[in-house]
Each structure stands twice: as structure tokens, then as C-alpha cells.
mmCIF file of C-alpha atoms in Angstrom:
data_model
loop_
_atom_site.group_PDB
_atom_site.id
_atom_site.type_symbol
_atom_site.label_atom_id
_atom_site.label_comp_id
_atom_site.label_asym_id
_atom_site.label_seq_id
_atom_site.Cartn_x
_atom_site.Cartn_y
_atom_site.Cartn_z
ATOM 1 C CA GLY A 41 302.092 75.096 28.880
ATOM 2 C CA VAL A 42 301.614 70.841 29.638
ATOM 3 C CA VAL A 43 304.031 69.041 29.497
ATOM 4 C CA ASP A 44 301.601 65.243 29.572
ATOM 5 C CA LYS A 45 303.078 62.408 29.395
ATOM 6 C CA ASP A 46 299.836 59.955 30.340
ATOM 7 C CA GLY A 47 299.045 60.580 25.833
ATOM 8 C CA GLU A 48 296.021 60.268 26.558
ATOM 9 C CA ASP A 49 292.802 61.688 28.033
ATOM 10 C CA ASP A 50 289.737 59.699 30.176
ATOM 11 C CA PHE A 51 286.919 61.917 30.151
ATOM 12 C CA GLY A 52 284.906 58.486 31.960
ATOM 13 C CA ASP A 53 281.913 58.393 29.305
ATOM 14 C CA LYS A 54 282.293 55.067 27.659
ATOM 15 C CA THR A 55 282.753 56.397 24.153
ATOM 16 C CA ARG A 56 284.898 59.220 25.903
ATOM 17 C CA LYS A 57 288.176 56.718 27.750
ATOM 18 C CA ASP A 58 291.349 56.840 26.576
ATOM 19 C CA LEU A 59 291.419 59.465 23.633
ATOM 20 C CA PRO A 60 294.990 60.281 22.472
ATOM 21 C CA ALA A 61 296.470 63.185 23.819
ATOM 22 C CA PRO A 62 299.584 65.174 22.708
ATOM 23 C CA GLU A 63 302.968 65.186 25.225
ATOM 24 C CA ASN A 64 303.183 68.631 24.274
ATOM 25 C CA ARG A 65 300.704 70.606 24.400
ATOM 26 C CA GLY A 66 299.897 73.588 25.851
ATOM 27 C CA TRP A 67 296.763 76.624 25.358
ATOM 28 C CA LEU A 68 297.057 81.383 24.860
ATOM 29 C CA LEU A 69 294.892 83.100 25.087
ATOM 30 C CA SER A 70 294.416 87.469 24.806
ATOM 31 C CA ARG A 71 291.199 89.272 25.283
ATOM 32 C CA HIS A 72 291.183 92.994 24.825
ATOM 33 C CA LYS A 73 288.447 96.012 25.709
ATOM 34 C CA GLN A 74 290.188 99.398 24.607
ATOM 35 C CA TYR A 75 288.167 102.633 25.485
ATOM 36 C CA LEU A 76 288.943 105.312 22.443
ATOM 37 C CA PRO A 77 287.031 108.976 22.210
ATOM 38 C CA ASN A 78 283.878 109.857 20.463
ATOM 39 C CA ASP A 79 281.512 106.581 22.423
ATOM 40 C CA TRP A 80 283.496 104.015 20.444
ATOM 41 C CA GLU A 81 285.198 100.757 21.921
ATOM 42 C CA LEU A 82 287.471 97.803 20.469
ATOM 43 C CA GLN A 83 287.780 94.375 21.508
ATOM 44 C CA PHE A 84 290.661 91.853 20.665
ATOM 45 C CA GLU A 85 290.719 88.556 21.270
ATOM 46 C CA LEU A 86 292.768 85.661 20.273
ATOM 47 C CA SER A 87 292.663 81.504 20.827
ATOM 48 C CA TYR A 88 295.041 79.060 20.202
ATOM 49 C CA LEU A 89 294.467 76.076 21.587
ATOM 50 C CA CYS A 90 296.545 72.932 21.465
ATOM 51 C CA ASP A 91 294.020 70.534 20.380
ATOM 52 C CA ARG A 92 290.006 69.645 20.853
ATOM 53 C CA ASN A 93 289.742 67.863 24.274
ATOM 54 C CA PHE A 94 293.355 70.543 26.076
ATOM 55 C CA LEU A 95 290.592 73.000 28.117
ATOM 56 C CA GLU A 96 288.052 70.106 29.279
ATOM 57 C CA ALA A 97 291.052 68.235 30.711
ATOM 58 C CA PHE A 98 293.042 71.103 32.091
ATOM 59 C CA PHE A 99 290.749 73.779 32.636
ATOM 60 C CA PRO A 100 287.131 72.019 32.649
ATOM 61 C CA ASN A 101 285.788 75.354 34.613
ATOM 62 C CA GLU A 102 287.049 77.686 30.868
ATOM 63 C CA TYR A 103 285.195 74.822 28.934
ATOM 64 C CA PHE A 104 281.811 74.009 29.921
ATOM 65 C CA ALA A 105 281.265 77.945 31.586
ATOM 66 C CA GLY A 106 283.203 80.488 29.277
ATOM 67 C CA LYS A 107 283.136 82.542 26.792
ATOM 68 C CA GLU A 108 284.121 80.938 23.342
ATOM 69 C CA GLN A 109 287.472 79.681 22.371
ATOM 70 C CA GLU A 110 287.554 82.860 19.238
ATOM 71 C CA THR A 111 289.941 85.279 17.092
ATOM 72 C CA LEU A 112 288.730 87.935 16.056
ATOM 73 C CA LEU A 113 288.718 92.025 15.795
ATOM 74 C CA TYR A 114 285.410 94.367 16.847
ATOM 75 C CA GLY A 115 284.961 97.845 16.907
ATOM 76 C CA LYS A 116 281.923 99.506 18.638
ATOM 77 C CA LYS A 117 280.225 102.879 18.574
ATOM 78 C CA GLN A 118 277.700 103.433 20.489
ATOM 79 C CA LYS A 119 275.470 106.463 21.415
ATOM 80 C CA ASP A 120 272.064 107.084 22.890
ATOM 81 C CA ASN A 121 269.733 104.235 21.228
ATOM 82 C CA TRP A 122 271.551 103.619 17.646
ATOM 83 C CA ALA A 123 275.054 101.356 17.159
ATOM 84 C CA PHE A 124 277.810 100.511 14.212
ATOM 85 C CA THR A 125 279.959 97.512 14.369
ATOM 86 C CA ALA A 126 281.888 96.094 12.230
ATOM 87 C CA LEU A 127 283.738 92.469 13.077
ATOM 88 C CA LEU A 128 286.873 90.896 11.691
ATOM 89 C CA GLN A 129 287.502 87.271 12.574
ATOM 90 C CA TYR A 130 289.036 83.942 12.050
ATOM 91 C CA ARG A 131 288.777 80.428 12.698
ATOM 92 C CA LEU A 132 292.270 79.913 14.277
ATOM 93 C CA ASN A 133 291.551 75.948 15.749
ATOM 94 C CA ARG A 134 290.287 74.017 12.656
ATOM 95 C CA PHE A 135 288.797 71.414 15.693
ATOM 96 C CA GLN A 136 286.897 74.358 15.915
ATOM 97 C CA THR A 137 283.014 75.340 13.459
ATOM 98 C CA GLN A 138 282.798 79.209 13.538
ATOM 99 C CA THR A 139 281.470 81.377 11.185
ATOM 100 C CA GLU A 140 284.367 83.827 9.814
ATOM 101 C CA SER A 141 284.195 87.577 9.257
ATOM 102 C CA ALA A 142 286.104 89.867 6.258
ATOM 103 C CA PRO A 143 284.095 91.926 7.602
ATOM 104 C CA GLU A 144 280.343 91.787 8.492
ATOM 105 C CA LEU A 145 279.503 95.855 9.347
ATOM 106 C CA ALA A 146 276.010 96.022 11.949
ATOM 107 C CA PHE A 147 274.210 98.564 12.665
ATOM 108 C CA TYR A 148 271.001 98.752 15.170
ATOM 109 C CA LEU A 149 268.153 101.526 16.347
ATOM 110 C CA VAL A 150 266.756 100.362 19.602
ATOM 111 C CA GLY A 151 263.393 101.382 20.629
ATOM 112 C CA GLN A 152 263.153 104.355 18.349
ATOM 113 C CA SER A 153 259.921 106.364 19.046
ATOM 114 C CA ILE A 154 257.952 107.809 15.563
ATOM 115 C CA ALA A 155 254.683 109.076 14.702
ATOM 116 C CA ASP A 156 254.638 111.292 18.045
ATOM 117 C CA ASP A 157 255.260 108.091 20.681
ATOM 118 C CA LYS A 158 252.717 106.032 18.357
ATOM 119 C CA LEU A 159 254.707 103.670 17.160
ATOM 120 C CA THR A 160 258.310 102.789 18.356
ATOM 121 C CA LEU A 161 261.068 101.711 15.975
ATOM 122 C CA TYR A 162 262.960 98.526 16.421
ATOM 123 C CA SER A 163 266.102 97.715 13.688
ATOM 124 C CA GLU A 164 268.897 95.952 12.861
ATOM 125 C CA ASN A 165 270.933 95.793 9.644
ATOM 126 C CA ARG A 166 273.682 93.620 8.223
ATOM 127 C CA ALA A 167 276.221 93.359 5.497
ATOM 128 C CA GLY A 168 279.344 91.154 5.480
ATOM 129 C CA ILE A 169 281.332 88.564 3.149
ATOM 130 C CA ASN A 170 281.331 85.598 5.280
ATOM 131 C CA ARG A 171 282.204 82.363 5.546
ATOM 132 C CA LEU A 172 281.588 78.893 7.538
ATOM 133 C CA LYS A 173 284.771 76.589 8.310
ATOM 134 C CA LEU A 174 283.944 73.117 9.688
ATOM 135 C CA ASP A 175 285.532 70.747 12.742
ATOM 136 C CA ASN A 176 288.385 69.191 10.454
ATOM 137 C CA ALA A 177 286.881 65.741 11.826
ATOM 138 C CA LEU A 178 283.944 66.423 9.597
ATOM 139 C CA HIS A 179 286.029 65.395 6.989
ATOM 140 C CA GLU A 180 283.139 68.346 5.297
ATOM 141 C CA GLN A 181 283.797 70.904 2.355
ATOM 142 C CA ASP A 182 283.772 74.156 4.088
ATOM 143 C CA SER A 183 281.934 77.471 2.284
ATOM 144 C CA ASP A 184 283.532 79.377 -0.029
ATOM 145 C CA TRP A 185 283.516 82.800 0.668
ATOM 146 C CA MET A 186 280.019 84.739 0.475
ATOM 147 C CA ALA A 187 278.175 88.359 0.291
ATOM 148 C CA ARG A 188 274.810 88.086 3.408
ATOM 149 C CA ALA A 189 273.003 90.336 3.996
ATOM 150 C CA ASP A 190 269.934 90.673 6.586
ATOM 151 C CA THR A 191 268.035 93.124 7.773
ATOM 152 C CA ARG A 192 265.160 92.693 9.587
ATOM 153 C CA GLN A 193 262.480 95.811 11.349
ATOM 154 C CA GLU A 194 260.019 95.886 13.712
ATOM 155 C CA ILE A 195 257.693 98.613 14.773
ATOM 156 C CA ASP A 196 255.455 98.416 17.787
ATOM 157 C CA TRP A 197 251.997 100.368 19.334
ATOM 158 C CA PRO A 198 251.596 100.304 23.203
ATOM 159 C CA ASN A 199 249.139 100.931 23.796
ATOM 160 C CA HIS A 200 247.821 101.249 28.519
ATOM 161 C CA PHE A 201 244.540 100.750 29.414
ATOM 162 C CA GLY A 202 245.199 100.364 33.293
ATOM 163 C CA PRO A 203 247.223 98.022 34.476
ATOM 164 C CA LEU A 204 247.334 96.721 31.419
ATOM 165 C CA ASN A 205 250.314 96.572 28.439
ATOM 166 C CA VAL A 206 248.858 95.640 24.781
ATOM 167 C CA THR A 207 251.648 96.216 22.285
ATOM 168 C CA PRO A 208 250.251 94.764 18.689
ATOM 169 C CA TYR A 209 253.591 94.599 16.780
ATOM 170 C CA ALA A 210 254.205 93.480 13.140
ATOM 171 C CA VAL A 211 258.518 92.199 11.536
ATOM 172 C CA GLY A 212 260.085 92.668 8.090
ATOM 173 C CA ARG A 213 262.715 90.761 7.407
ATOM 174 C CA LEU A 214 264.600 90.052 4.514
ATOM 175 C CA SER A 215 267.803 88.117 4.094
ATOM 176 C CA TYR A 216 270.677 87.421 0.813
ATOM 177 C CA TRP A 217 272.790 84.632 0.749
ATOM 178 C CA SER A 218 275.432 84.614 -2.677
ATOM 179 C CA ASP A 219 275.890 80.780 -2.380
ATOM 180 C CA ALA A 220 274.443 77.709 -0.931
ATOM 181 C CA TYR A 221 275.503 74.720 -0.452
ATOM 182 C CA ASP A 222 278.169 73.239 -2.985
ATOM 183 C CA ALA A 223 277.371 69.726 -4.984
ATOM 184 C CA GLY A 224 278.033 67.273 -2.356
ATOM 185 C CA TRP A 225 278.244 68.963 0.708
ATOM 186 C CA MET A 226 276.561 67.272 3.410
ATOM 187 C CA GLY A 227 273.817 65.712 0.192
ATOM 188 C CA MET A 228 272.637 68.998 -1.084
ATOM 189 C CA PRO A 229 272.510 70.901 -4.113
ATOM 190 C CA ASP A 230 274.299 73.674 -5.878
ATOM 191 C CA ASP A 231 271.259 76.354 -5.293
ATOM 192 C CA GLY A 232 273.696 79.011 -6.057
ATOM 193 C CA GLU A 233 271.905 83.130 -4.864
ATOM 194 C CA ASN A 234 269.446 82.749 -2.350
ATOM 195 C CA SER A 235 267.145 85.202 -0.834
ATOM 196 C CA ARG A 236 264.231 84.967 2.220
ATOM 197 C CA GLN A 237 261.109 87.500 2.524
ATOM 198 C CA TYR A 238 259.798 86.882 6.069
ATOM 199 C CA GLY A 239 256.795 88.906 8.207
ATOM 200 C CA GLN A 240 255.291 88.422 11.997
ATOM 201 C CA LEU A 241 252.387 89.621 13.219
ATOM 202 C CA GLY A 242 251.446 89.464 16.917
ATOM 203 C CA ILE A 243 250.641 90.742 19.895
ATOM 204 C CA ARG A 244 252.047 90.718 23.214
ATOM 205 C CA SER A 245 250.818 91.453 26.768
ATOM 206 C CA ASN A 246 251.476 92.012 30.611
ATOM 207 C CA MET A 247 250.595 93.949 33.881
ATOM 208 C CA HIS A 248 252.126 94.247 36.810
ATOM 209 C CA PHE A 249 252.010 93.675 40.837
ATOM 210 C CA TRP A 250 253.749 93.985 43.484
ATOM 211 C CA ARG A 251 253.710 94.621 47.157
ATOM 212 C CA VAL A 252 256.329 95.865 49.040
ATOM 213 C CA TYR A 253 257.171 94.432 52.768
ATOM 214 C CA ASN A 254 258.970 97.750 54.629
ATOM 215 C CA ASP A 255 260.556 95.484 57.549
ATOM 216 C CA VAL A 256 262.965 93.514 55.694
ATOM 217 C CA HIS A 257 266.097 94.532 56.597
ATOM 218 C CA SER A 258 269.142 92.816 56.549
ATOM 219 C CA ARG A 259 273.061 94.801 57.965
ATOM 220 C CA VAL A 260 275.135 91.478 56.593
ATOM 221 C CA TRP A 261 273.244 91.441 52.405
ATOM 222 C CA ASP A 262 272.827 96.073 52.662
ATOM 223 C CA VAL A 263 269.061 95.247 52.020
ATOM 224 C CA ASP A 264 266.372 97.625 53.422
ATOM 225 C CA GLY A 265 263.240 96.701 52.678
ATOM 226 C CA LEU A 266 261.852 94.249 49.448
ATOM 227 C CA LYS A 267 259.866 94.459 46.743
ATOM 228 C CA HIS A 268 257.974 91.331 44.947
ATOM 229 C CA VAL A 269 257.169 91.621 41.135
ATOM 230 C CA ILE A 270 254.892 88.642 39.477
ATOM 231 C CA THR A 271 254.322 89.475 35.801
ATOM 232 C CA PRO A 272 252.600 87.529 33.872
ATOM 233 C CA GLU A 273 252.920 87.404 29.979
ATOM 234 C CA VAL A 274 250.950 86.628 27.273
ATOM 235 C CA LEU A 275 251.981 86.547 23.239
ATOM 236 C CA ALA A 276 250.209 85.567 20.365
ATOM 237 C CA PHE A 277 252.080 85.596 16.712
ATOM 238 C CA LEU A 278 251.663 84.278 13.155
ATOM 239 C CA GLY A 279 254.805 84.441 11.288
ATOM 240 C CA GLU A 280 255.075 83.276 7.416
ATOM 241 C CA SER A 281 258.075 83.259 4.528
ATOM 242 C CA VAL A 282 257.884 84.485 1.519
ATOM 243 C CA ASN A 283 259.462 82.798 -1.366
ATOM 244 C CA GLY A 284 262.204 82.133 0.981
ATOM 245 C CA VAL A 285 264.989 79.691 1.097
ATOM 246 C CA ASN A 286 264.537 76.090 2.862
ATOM 247 C CA PRO A 287 266.635 77.013 6.194
ATOM 248 C CA ASP A 288 267.718 73.457 5.700
ATOM 249 C CA ASP A 289 269.076 74.886 2.637
ATOM 250 C CA LEU A 290 271.927 78.093 3.582
ATOM 251 C CA TYR A 291 275.216 77.245 5.388
ATOM 252 C CA PRO A 292 274.737 77.061 9.664
ATOM 253 C CA MET A 293 276.733 80.659 10.151
ATOM 254 C CA ASP A 294 274.800 82.340 12.284
ATOM 255 C CA PRO A 295 271.202 80.728 13.664
ATOM 256 C CA GLY A 296 269.467 83.797 14.160
ATOM 257 C CA ILE A 297 270.011 84.162 10.367
ATOM 258 C CA GLU A 298 270.117 81.063 8.949
ATOM 259 C CA GLN A 299 268.056 78.875 11.531
ATOM 260 C CA HIS A 300 264.351 79.078 12.970
ATOM 261 C CA LEU A 301 262.823 81.694 10.417
ATOM 262 C CA GLY A 302 259.697 79.814 8.695
ATOM 263 C CA ARG A 303 255.911 79.462 7.890
ATOM 264 C CA LYS A 304 254.937 79.379 12.067
ATOM 265 C CA SER A 305 252.570 80.199 14.523
ATOM 266 C CA GLY A 306 252.400 80.206 18.242
ATOM 267 C CA VAL A 307 250.989 81.457 21.415
ATOM 268 C CA GLY A 308 253.349 81.794 24.495
ATOM 269 C CA LEU A 309 252.903 81.893 28.903
ATOM 270 C CA THR A 310 255.511 83.558 31.119
ATOM 271 C CA LEU A 311 254.293 84.232 34.717
ATOM 272 C CA ALA A 312 258.108 86.129 35.912
ATOM 273 C CA GLN A 313 258.477 87.163 39.368
ATOM 274 C CA ARG A 314 261.180 88.878 40.890
ATOM 275 C CA LEU A 315 262.003 89.649 44.182
ATOM 276 C CA GLN A 316 264.196 93.843 44.236
ATOM 277 C CA THR A 317 265.702 95.980 47.945
ATOM 278 C CA LYS A 318 267.768 98.726 47.959
ATOM 279 C CA ARG A 319 270.810 99.129 48.838
ATOM 280 C CA GLY A 320 272.032 101.646 51.419
ATOM 281 C CA GLU A 321 270.925 104.541 52.598
#
């Protein structure tokens, strides 16, 4: 808690000088994670801020580099290569734009071998009741509570040709929303229910080069040898949204679901370099 008699905040920029601030200011934060039997864990978060500029003014490290200020209850059961999660989330600070969940359930399956290790399956599945709560300074209408479901399935076909790894893959995704923009909200029409079918075909290829330097030692850094790994990688893909709603017509509750999906293709080139070391004996 802070008694701030200045009555204003000044962040240097011309557009952010002499910003009105309350005299009595404060921040309440509680975060707790509890590990439970049978591979369960429970996480609780509560964050209350007196005003939108408090963290930036008094705790700039938290503002610029800390975790988002949220109020939620999150449960997860994780075992081997699968996980089940449940999320209850409430937007407490009215000057934040956040998605509320009541609740949202999800199931993940990562790297599941199928067809006698010839194929690998990645599966992400979400279903919940959500709504988007907007920053009150926008003076725009929040979304209504809506049902939202999203499932993404990816099958990889890994192949190895000596040191060269080549993996063709296919992605199928189906999403559903029980509501779209309300009439007049952000100037968009009310489109009612919306769904999207999305597919992507692509290929990934990489290989690894490395060299080991056994003569590198440091007692200070506890280093015993150094390995330099260079990994060039190529990705090419083609994606298509079939009979899908335009991302601009959806409430942007989660960029990974509502945005960034449509007709697109591309090629990506990556050159990654990594230094590894042994520690201790």
C-alpha cells in the first residue's frame, strides 16, 4: 500500500506526462501451487490493482517482465505424454482486457506413437464457456458468455536419411463459437454461430553438426568440456481455412485460436546454434 501525495504519474513520454493518480494506492497479489496425489496439481492466483499505472510506477520490473496479473483457479492432471486441465478465470481489474472462463477444459496428447512407430500424433482439445472482458477505457461492449470448442490434430511421418531428418506432416483443426460480434460492437455485424475448418500440409527437415572441445574447463563456472551444435532447419507449409469465419469477425479471446489462421503458405529457414557443457564430475 502507498500513500501517493503527488496525485499524478509521469512516464517521460509527452503523451504520458501528468497522468492523474489516486492518493491511496495499492496492490494485492497471491499465488499458490499445490501438488496433490495421483499426478494432480492445483494453482490459485489473485491479483488486485488499484489503478492501471500502479505497477509501472512502483514495480517496473514486475510490469515489464513479470507474469500477467490474473485471478484464476487452475487444475492439471499430467501423466506420461498426456495432460488434462481445467481453468476458472475472472477478470478482476476493469482496466485489463482478459478472457474469462467458467470453466474451460482441455486435453493434450503429445508425441503419441502410432502405426508401429511409423507415425506420431499430437492432439490438442479445448471446450469451455468463455467471454471477453474489455478494458473499460475502450468504452466498448464486452462479449456475452459463449460456448467455444477447438480441436487440433497433427500427424507426423518422421524419416531419417543418414544425418538428415525429414518429417512430412498434416494438421486438421475444427473450431466452434456459439456467438460472434454483437450488432454495433467494434462496427461488426452480429453473425450468430460460427465455425471454422482448417487444414495444413507441410514438411520439416533438419540435421545436426557438432564439435566437442574437451580442453575447455572452468572451476568458477563448473564447466567440464564444451559441445557446439549447429542445426539448420527448413520448413515449408500450405494452409487453408475451409468454410471458415474470418478471424476479424471473432472476439480475440486467444490469439492461438481466434487469430492467425487462414489461407497462407510459406517457407521458413532457421539456423540454430547451441553450446552445451557437462557440469560436475
